[in-house]
mmCIF file of C-alpha atoms in Angstrom:
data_model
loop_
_atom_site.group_PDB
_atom_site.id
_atom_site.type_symbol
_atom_site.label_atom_id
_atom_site.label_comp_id
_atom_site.label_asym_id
_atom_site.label_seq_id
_atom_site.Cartn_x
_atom_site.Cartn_y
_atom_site.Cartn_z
ATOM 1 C CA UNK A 5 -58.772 -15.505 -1.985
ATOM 2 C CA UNK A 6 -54.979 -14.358 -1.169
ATOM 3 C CA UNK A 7 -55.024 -10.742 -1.117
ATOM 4 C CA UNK A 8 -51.621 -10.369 -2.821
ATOM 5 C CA UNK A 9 -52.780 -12.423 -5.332
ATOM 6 C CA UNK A 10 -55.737 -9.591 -5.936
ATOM 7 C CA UNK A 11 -52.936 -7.050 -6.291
ATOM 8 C CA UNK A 12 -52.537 -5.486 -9.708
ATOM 9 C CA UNK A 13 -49.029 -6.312 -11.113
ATOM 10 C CA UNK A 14 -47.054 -3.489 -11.940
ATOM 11 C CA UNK A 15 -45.138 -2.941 -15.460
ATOM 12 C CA UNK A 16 -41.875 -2.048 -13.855
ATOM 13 C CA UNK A 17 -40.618 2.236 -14.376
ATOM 14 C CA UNK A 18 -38.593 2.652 -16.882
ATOM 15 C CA UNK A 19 -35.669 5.024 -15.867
ATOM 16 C CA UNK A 20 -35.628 8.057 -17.083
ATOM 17 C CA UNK A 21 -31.606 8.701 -16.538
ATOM 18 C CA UNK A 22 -28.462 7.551 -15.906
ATOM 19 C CA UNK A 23 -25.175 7.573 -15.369
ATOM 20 C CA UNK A 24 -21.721 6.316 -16.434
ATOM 21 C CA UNK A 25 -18.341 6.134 -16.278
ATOM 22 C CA UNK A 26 -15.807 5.407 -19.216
ATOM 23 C CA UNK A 27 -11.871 4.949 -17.977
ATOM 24 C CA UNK A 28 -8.779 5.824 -19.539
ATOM 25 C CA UNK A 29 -7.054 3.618 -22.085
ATOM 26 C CA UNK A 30 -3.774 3.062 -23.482
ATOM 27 C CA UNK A 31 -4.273 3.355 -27.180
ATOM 28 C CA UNK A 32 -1.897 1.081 -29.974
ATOM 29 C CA UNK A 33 0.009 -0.560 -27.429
ATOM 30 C CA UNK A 34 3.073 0.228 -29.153
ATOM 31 C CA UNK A 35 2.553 -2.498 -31.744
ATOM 32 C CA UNK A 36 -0.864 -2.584 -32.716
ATOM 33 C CA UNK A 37 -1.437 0.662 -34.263
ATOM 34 C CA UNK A 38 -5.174 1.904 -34.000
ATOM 35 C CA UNK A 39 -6.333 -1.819 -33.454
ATOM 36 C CA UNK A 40 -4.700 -2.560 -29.767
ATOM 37 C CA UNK A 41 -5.668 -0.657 -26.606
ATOM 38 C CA UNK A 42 -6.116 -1.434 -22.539
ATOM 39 C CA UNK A 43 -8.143 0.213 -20.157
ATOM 40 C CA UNK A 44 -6.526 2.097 -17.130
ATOM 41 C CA UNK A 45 -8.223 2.590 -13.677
ATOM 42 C CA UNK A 46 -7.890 6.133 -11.863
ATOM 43 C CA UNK A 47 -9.431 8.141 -14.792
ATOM 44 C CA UNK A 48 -12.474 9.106 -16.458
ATOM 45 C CA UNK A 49 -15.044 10.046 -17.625
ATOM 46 C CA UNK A 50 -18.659 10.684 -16.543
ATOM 47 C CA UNK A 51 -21.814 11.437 -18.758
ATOM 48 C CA UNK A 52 -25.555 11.634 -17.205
ATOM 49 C CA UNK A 53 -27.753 10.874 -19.928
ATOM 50 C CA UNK A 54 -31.735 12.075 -19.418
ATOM 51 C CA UNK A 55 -34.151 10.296 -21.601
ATOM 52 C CA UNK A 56 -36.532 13.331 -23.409
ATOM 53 C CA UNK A 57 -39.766 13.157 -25.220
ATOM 54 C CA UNK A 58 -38.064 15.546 -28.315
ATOM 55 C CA UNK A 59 -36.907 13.243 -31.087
ATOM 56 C CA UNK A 60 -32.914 15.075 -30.430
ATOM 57 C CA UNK A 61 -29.624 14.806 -28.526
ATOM 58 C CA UNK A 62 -28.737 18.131 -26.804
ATOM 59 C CA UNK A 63 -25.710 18.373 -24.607
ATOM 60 C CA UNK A 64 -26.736 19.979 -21.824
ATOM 61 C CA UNK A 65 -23.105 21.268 -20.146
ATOM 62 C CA UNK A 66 -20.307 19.720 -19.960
ATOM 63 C CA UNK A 67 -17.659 20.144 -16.472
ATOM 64 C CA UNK A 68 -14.254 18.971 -15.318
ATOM 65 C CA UNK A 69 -10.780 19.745 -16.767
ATOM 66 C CA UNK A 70 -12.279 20.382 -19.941
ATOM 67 C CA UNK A 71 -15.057 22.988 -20.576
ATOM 68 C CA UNK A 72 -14.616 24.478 -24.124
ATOM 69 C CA UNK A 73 -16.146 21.326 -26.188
ATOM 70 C CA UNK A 74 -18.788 21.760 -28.771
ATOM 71 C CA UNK A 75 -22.461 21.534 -27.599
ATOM 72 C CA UNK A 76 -23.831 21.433 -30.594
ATOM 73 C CA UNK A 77 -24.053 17.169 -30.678
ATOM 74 C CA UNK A 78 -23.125 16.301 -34.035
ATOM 75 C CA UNK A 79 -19.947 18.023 -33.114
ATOM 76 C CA UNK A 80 -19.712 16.544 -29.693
ATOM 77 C CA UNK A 81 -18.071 13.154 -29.902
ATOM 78 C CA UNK A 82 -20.738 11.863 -26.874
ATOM 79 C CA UNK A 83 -23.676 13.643 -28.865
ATOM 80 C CA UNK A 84 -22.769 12.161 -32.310
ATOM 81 C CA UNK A 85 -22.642 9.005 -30.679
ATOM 82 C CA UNK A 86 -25.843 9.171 -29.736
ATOM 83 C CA UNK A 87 -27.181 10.575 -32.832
ATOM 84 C CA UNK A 88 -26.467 7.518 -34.553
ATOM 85 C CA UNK A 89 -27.573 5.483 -31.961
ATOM 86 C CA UNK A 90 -30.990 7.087 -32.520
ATOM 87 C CA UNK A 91 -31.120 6.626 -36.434
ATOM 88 C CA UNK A 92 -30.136 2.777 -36.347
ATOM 89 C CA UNK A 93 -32.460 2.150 -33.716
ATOM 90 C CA UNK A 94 -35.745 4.421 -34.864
ATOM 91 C CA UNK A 95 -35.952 5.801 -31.321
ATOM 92 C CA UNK A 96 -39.298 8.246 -31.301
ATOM 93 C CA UNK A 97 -37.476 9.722 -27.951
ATOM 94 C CA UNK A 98 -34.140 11.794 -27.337
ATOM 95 C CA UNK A 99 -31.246 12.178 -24.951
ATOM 96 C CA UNK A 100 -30.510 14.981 -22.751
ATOM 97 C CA UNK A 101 -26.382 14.817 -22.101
ATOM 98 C CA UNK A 102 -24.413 16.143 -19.323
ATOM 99 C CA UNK A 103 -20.444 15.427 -19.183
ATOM 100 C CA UNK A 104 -17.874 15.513 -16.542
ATOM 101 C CA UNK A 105 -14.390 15.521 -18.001
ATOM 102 C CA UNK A 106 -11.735 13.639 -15.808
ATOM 103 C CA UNK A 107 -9.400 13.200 -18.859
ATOM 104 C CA UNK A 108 -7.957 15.729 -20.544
ATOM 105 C CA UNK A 109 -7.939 16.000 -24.696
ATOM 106 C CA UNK A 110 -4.522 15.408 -26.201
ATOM 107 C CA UNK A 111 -3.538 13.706 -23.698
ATOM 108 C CA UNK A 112 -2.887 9.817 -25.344
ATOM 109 C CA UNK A 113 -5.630 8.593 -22.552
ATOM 110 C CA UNK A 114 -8.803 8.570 -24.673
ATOM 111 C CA UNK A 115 -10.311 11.601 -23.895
ATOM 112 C CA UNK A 116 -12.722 11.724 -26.841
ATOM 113 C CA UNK A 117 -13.398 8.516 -26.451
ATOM 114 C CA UNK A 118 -14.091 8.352 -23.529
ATOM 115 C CA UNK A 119 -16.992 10.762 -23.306
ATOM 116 C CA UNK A 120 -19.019 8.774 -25.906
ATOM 117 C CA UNK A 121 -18.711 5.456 -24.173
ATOM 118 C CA UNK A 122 -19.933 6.512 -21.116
ATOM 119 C CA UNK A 123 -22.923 8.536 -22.805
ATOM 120 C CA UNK A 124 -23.448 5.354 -24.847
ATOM 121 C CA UNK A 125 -23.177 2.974 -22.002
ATOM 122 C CA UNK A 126 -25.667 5.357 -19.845
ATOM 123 C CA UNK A 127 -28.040 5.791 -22.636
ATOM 124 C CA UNK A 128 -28.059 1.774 -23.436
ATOM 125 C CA UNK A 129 -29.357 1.749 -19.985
ATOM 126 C CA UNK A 130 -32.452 3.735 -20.644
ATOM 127 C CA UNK A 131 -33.469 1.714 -23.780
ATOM 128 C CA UNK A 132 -36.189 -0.989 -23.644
ATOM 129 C CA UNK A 133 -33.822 -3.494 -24.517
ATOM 130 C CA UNK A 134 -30.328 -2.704 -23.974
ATOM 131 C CA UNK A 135 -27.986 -3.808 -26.488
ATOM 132 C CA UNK A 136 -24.608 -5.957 -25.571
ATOM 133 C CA UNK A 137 -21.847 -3.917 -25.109
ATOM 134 C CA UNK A 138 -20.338 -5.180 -28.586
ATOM 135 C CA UNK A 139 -23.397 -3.657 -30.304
ATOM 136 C CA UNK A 140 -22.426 -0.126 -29.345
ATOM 137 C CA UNK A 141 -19.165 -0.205 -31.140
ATOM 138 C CA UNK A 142 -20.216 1.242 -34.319
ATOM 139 C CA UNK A 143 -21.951 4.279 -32.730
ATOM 140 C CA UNK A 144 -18.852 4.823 -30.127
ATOM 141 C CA UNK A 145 -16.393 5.108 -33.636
ATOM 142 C CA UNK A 146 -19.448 7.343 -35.158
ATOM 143 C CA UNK A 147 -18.545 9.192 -32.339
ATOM 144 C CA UNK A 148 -14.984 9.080 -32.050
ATOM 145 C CA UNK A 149 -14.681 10.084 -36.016
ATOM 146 C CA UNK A 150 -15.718 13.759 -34.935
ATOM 147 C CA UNK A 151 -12.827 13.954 -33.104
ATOM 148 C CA UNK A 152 -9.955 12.576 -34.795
ATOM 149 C CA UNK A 153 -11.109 12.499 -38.067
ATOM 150 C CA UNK A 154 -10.990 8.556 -38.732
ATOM 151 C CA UNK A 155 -12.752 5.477 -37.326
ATOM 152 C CA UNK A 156 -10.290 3.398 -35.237
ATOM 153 C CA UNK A 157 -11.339 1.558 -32.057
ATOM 154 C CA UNK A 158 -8.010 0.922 -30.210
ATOM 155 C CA UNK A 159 -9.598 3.399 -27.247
ATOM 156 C CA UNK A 160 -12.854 2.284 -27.834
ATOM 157 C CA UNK A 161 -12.833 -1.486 -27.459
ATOM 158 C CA UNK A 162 -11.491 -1.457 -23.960
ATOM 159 C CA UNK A 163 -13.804 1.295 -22.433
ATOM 160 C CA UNK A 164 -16.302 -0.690 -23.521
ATOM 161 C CA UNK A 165 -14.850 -4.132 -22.850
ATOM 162 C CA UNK A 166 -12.247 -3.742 -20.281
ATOM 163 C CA UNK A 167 -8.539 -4.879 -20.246
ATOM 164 C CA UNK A 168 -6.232 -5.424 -23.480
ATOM 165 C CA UNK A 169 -9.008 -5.498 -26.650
ATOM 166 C CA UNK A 170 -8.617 -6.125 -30.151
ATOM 167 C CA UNK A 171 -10.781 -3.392 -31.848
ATOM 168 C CA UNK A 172 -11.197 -4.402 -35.675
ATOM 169 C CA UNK A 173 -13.103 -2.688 -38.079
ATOM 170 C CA UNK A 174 -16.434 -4.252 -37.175
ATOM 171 C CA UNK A 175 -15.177 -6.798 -34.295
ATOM 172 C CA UNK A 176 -14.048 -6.575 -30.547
ATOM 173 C CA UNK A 177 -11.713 -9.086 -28.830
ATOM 174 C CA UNK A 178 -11.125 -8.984 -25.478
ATOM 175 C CA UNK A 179 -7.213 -10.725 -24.705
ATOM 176 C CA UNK A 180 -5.692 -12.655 -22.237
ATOM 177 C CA UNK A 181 -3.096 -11.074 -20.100
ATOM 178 C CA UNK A 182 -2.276 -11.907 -16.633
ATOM 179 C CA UNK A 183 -4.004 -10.439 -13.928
ATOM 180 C CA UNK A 184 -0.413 -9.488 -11.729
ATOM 181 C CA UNK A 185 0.839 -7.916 -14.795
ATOM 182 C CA UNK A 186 0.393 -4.006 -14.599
ATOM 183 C CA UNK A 187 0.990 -0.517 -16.525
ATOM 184 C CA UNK A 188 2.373 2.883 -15.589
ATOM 185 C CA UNK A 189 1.185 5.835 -17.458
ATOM 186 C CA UNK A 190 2.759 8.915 -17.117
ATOM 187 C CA UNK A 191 0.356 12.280 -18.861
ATOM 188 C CA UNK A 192 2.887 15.742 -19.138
ATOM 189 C CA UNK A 193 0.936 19.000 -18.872
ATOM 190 C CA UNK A 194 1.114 19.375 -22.401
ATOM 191 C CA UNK A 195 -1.578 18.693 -25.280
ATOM 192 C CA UNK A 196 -0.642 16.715 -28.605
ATOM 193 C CA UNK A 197 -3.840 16.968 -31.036
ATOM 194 C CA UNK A 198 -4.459 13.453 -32.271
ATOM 195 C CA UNK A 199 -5.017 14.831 -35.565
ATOM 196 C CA UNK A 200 -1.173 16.521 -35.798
ATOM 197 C CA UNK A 201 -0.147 13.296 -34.187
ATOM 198 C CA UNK A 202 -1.531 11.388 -37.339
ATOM 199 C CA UNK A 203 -0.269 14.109 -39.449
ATOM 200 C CA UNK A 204 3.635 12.764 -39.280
ATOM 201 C CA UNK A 205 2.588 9.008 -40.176
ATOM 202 C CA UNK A 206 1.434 10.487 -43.798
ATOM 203 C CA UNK A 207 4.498 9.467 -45.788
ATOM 204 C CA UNK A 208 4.532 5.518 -46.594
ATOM 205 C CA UNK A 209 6.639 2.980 -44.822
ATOM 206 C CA UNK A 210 9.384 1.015 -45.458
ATOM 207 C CA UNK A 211 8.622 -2.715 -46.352
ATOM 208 C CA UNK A 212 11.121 -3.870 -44.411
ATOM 209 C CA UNK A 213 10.110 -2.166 -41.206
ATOM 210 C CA UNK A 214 6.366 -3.579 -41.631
ATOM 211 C CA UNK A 215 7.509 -6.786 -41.436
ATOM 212 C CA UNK A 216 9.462 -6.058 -38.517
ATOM 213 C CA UNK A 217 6.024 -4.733 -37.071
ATOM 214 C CA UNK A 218 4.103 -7.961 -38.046
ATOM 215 C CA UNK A 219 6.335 -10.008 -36.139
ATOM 216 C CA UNK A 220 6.368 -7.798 -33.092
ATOM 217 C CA UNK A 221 2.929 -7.899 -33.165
ATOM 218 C CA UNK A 222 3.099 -11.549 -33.704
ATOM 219 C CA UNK A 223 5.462 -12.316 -30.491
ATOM 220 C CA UNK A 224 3.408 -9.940 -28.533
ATOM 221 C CA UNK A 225 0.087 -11.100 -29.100
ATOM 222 C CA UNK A 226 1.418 -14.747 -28.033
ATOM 223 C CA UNK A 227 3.071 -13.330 -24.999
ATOM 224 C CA UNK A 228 0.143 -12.539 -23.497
ATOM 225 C CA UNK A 229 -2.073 -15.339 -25.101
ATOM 226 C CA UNK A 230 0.519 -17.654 -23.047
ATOM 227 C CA UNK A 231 1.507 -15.037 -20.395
ATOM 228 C CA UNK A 232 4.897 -15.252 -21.416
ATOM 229 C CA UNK A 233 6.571 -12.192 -20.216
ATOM 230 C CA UNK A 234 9.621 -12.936 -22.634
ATOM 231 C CA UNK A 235 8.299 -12.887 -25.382
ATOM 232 C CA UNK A 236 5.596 -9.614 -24.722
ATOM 233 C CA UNK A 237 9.651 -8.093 -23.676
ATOM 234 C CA UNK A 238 10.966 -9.217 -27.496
ATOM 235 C CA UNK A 239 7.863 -8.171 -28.950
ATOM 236 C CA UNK A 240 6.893 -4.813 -27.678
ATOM 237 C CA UNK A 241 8.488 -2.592 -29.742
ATOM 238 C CA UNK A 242 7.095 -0.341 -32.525
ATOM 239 C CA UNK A 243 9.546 0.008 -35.145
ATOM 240 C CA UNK A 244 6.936 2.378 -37.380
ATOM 241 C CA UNK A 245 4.943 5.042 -35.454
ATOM 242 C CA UNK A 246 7.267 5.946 -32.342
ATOM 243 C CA UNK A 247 10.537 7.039 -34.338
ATOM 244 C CA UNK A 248 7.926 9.515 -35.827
ATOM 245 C CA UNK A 249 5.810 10.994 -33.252
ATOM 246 C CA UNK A 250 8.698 10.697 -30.461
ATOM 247 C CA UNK A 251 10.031 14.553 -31.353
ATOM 248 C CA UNK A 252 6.625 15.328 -30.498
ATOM 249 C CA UNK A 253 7.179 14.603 -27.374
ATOM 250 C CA UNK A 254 9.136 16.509 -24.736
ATOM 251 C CA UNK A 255 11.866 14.446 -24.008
ATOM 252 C CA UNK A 256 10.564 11.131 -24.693
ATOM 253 C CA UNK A 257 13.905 9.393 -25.265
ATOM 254 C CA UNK A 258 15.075 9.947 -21.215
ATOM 255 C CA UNK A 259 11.213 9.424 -20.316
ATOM 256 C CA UNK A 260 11.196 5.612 -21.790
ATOM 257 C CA UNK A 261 14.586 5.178 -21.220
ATOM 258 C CA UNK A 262 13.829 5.569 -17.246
ATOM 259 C CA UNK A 263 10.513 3.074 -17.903
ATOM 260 C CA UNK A 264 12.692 0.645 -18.989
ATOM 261 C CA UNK A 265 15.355 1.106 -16.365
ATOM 262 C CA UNK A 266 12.694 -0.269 -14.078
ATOM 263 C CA UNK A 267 12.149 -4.237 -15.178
ATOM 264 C CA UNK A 268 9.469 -3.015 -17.928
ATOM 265 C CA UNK A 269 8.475 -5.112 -20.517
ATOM 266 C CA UNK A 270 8.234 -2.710 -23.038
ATOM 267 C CA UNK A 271 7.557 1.211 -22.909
ATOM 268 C CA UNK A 272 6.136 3.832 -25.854
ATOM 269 C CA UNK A 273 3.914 6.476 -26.545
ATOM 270 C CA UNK A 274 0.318 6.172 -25.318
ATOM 271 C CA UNK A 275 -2.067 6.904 -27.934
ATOM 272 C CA UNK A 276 -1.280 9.738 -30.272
ATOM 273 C CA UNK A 277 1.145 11.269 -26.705
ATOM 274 C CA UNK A 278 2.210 12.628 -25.149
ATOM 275 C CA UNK A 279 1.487 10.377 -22.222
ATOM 276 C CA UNK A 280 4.030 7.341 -21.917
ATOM 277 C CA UNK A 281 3.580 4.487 -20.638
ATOM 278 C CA UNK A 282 5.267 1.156 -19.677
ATOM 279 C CA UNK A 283 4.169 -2.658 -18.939
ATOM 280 C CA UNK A 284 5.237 -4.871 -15.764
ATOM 281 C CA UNK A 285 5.584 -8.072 -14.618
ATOM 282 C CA UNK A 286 4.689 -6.385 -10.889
ATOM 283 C CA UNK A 287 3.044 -3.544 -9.506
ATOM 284 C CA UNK A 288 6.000 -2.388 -7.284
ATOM 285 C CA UNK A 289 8.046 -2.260 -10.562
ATOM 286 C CA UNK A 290 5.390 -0.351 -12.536
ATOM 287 C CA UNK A 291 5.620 2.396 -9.300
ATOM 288 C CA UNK A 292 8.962 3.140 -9.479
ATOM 289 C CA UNK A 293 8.678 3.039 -12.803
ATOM 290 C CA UNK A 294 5.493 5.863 -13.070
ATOM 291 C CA UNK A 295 8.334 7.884 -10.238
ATOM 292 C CA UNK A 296 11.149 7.727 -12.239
ATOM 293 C CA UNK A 297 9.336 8.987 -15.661
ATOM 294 C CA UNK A 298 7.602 11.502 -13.663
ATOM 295 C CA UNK A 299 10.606 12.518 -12.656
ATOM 296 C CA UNK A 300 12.434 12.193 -16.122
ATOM 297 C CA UNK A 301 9.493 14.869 -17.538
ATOM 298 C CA UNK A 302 10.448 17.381 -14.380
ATOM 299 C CA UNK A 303 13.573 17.253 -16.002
ATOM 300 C CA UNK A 304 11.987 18.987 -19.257
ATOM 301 C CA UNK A 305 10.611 21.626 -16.686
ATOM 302 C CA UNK A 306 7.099 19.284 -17.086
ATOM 303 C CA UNK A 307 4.777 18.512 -14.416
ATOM 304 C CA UNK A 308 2.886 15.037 -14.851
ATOM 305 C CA UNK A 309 0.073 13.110 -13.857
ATOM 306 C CA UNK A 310 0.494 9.139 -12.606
ATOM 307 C CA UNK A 311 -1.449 6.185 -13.219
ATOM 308 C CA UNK A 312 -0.662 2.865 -11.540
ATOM 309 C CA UNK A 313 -3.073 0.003 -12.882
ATOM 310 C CA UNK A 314 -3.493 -3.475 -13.806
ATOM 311 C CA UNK A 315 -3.694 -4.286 -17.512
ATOM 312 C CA UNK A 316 -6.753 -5.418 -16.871
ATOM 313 C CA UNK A 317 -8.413 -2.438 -16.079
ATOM 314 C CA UNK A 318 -11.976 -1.779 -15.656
ATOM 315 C CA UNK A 319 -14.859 -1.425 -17.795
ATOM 316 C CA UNK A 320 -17.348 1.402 -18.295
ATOM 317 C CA UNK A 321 -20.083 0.465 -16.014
ATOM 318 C CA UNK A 322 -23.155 2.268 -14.589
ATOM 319 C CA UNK A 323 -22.621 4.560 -11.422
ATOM 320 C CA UNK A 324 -24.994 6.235 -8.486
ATOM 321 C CA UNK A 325 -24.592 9.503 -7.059
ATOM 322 C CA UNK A 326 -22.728 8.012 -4.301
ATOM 323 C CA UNK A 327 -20.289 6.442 -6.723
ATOM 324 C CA UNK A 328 -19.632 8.878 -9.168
#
């Protein structure tokens, strides 16, 4: 008889860590208030999740350009993600969390987000089965809740997806946009706390300017469903939530005024700010573009940080040591 066929077959290892990285998004979109968002490559960040025998998340420590965050998990936005991941699945075993910070908080890039997508998309890894990637948006806006306080997924959906996503209550979209077409993102050296950020949106809206809204949102959604750059250009602009939150920003009127000196297709707050950003047809224009608002926040005695990426930026995804 074969003597590899006498060979006992092995159950293969299960891993007992890993690791992953979550990127910066653009949250809203401009139009699409706590529902639109789009990844953005050259920032993240990175959680190393540890599979433990103790029926508990513990965060472990947590690096980078941000140190001071809760380790107690259920105040953690990465450990309360993973707190509920445990109760809806049963799990007899627990998670030992260690983050690296590569976005800062209050900076309109995700930063709370961030962290519990890549603990999620590490710990998914170390599961029996590992869910699909839709399946961990509930416990990612679990997560996200300790943070800001409500349960919107315009950050979440595309860390987890990648690109331009949809993020309904229950339901994540990914959206066609051209692959040439690209977005600057310009972060001051200043922090804007999501929740003071939501704070100014308290009193109600005009009916008038809603509709406006819905039919921004309208054009822009077909703009990129048809890669119409026109029409994104007519619909990309949010008549409700920038006039409010733009005095929060440090001279956000010269900053989007020099985006859309530069061919941009639209240009508003990222997020909750007070990062900026614009779109582009091209990624020459989006560069002079990130320069020129760079420069436009030196102007307000502000130092900045750039990112130059496709709209279709990355996913969270698994890294090595090598990698990460």
């Amino acid at each position: 008889m074969n003597a590899q066929l006498m060979e006992p077959v092995m159950a293969p290892q299960r891993a007992l860590s890993a690791q992953a990285m979550a990127y910066a998004s653009v949250g809203n979109v401009a139009v699409g208030f706590d529902i639109l968002g789009h990844s953005v490559a050259g920032a993240g960040d990175r959680a190393i999740v540890r599979r433990i025998d103790e029926p508990t998340v513990r965060i472990a420590a947590i690096h980078g350009c941000v140190t001071n965050l809760p380790l107690d998990a259920a105040a953690n936005t990465a450990g309360a993600a993973l707190l509920s991941l445990r109760r809806a699945l049963g799990l007899r075993h627990g998670f030992e969390v260690e983050l690296h910070k590569g976005i800062a908080l209050g900076s309109g890039m995700g930063g709370s987000a961030a962290s519990c997508v890549a603990a999620l998309v590490a710990a998914n890894a170390l599961l029996e089965r590992s869910l699909p990637r839709e399946a961990l948006y509930g416990f990612a806006l679990d997560g996200e809740a300790v943070a800001s306080g409500s349960r919107h997924g315009d950050n979440l959906g595309p860390m987890l997806l990648g690109g331009l996503v949809l993020s309904t209550r229950d339901r994540l979209l990914r959206l066609s946009v051209p692959e040439h077409w690209h977005c600057a993102l310009v972060h001051p050296h200043v922090v804007l706390e999501t929740r003071e950020a939501r704070a100014v949106l308290s009193k109600g809206f005009d009916l008038h300017d809603v509709v406006a809204q819905h039919a921004n949102l309208a054009l822009f959604l077909t703009g990129c469903q048809r890669g119409d750059a026109e029409l994104v250009r007519e619909g990309l602009k949010d008549v409700l939530v920038e006039p409010r939150r733009a005095p929060l920003v440090p001279g956000f009127a010269r900053v989007k005024q020099a985006a859309l000196d530069h061919a941009a297709l639209g240009a508003s707050i990222s997020g909750a700010g007070p990062s900026v950003f614009g779109w582009y047809e091209h990624r020459a224009d989006a560069e002079r573009a990130a320069a020129a608002m760079a420069a436009a926040f030196a102007e307000e005695g502000l130092a900045s940080d750039v990112l130059v990426s496709p709209i279709n930026g990355p996913a969270a995804a698994l890294v090595d040591e090598e990698t990460a």
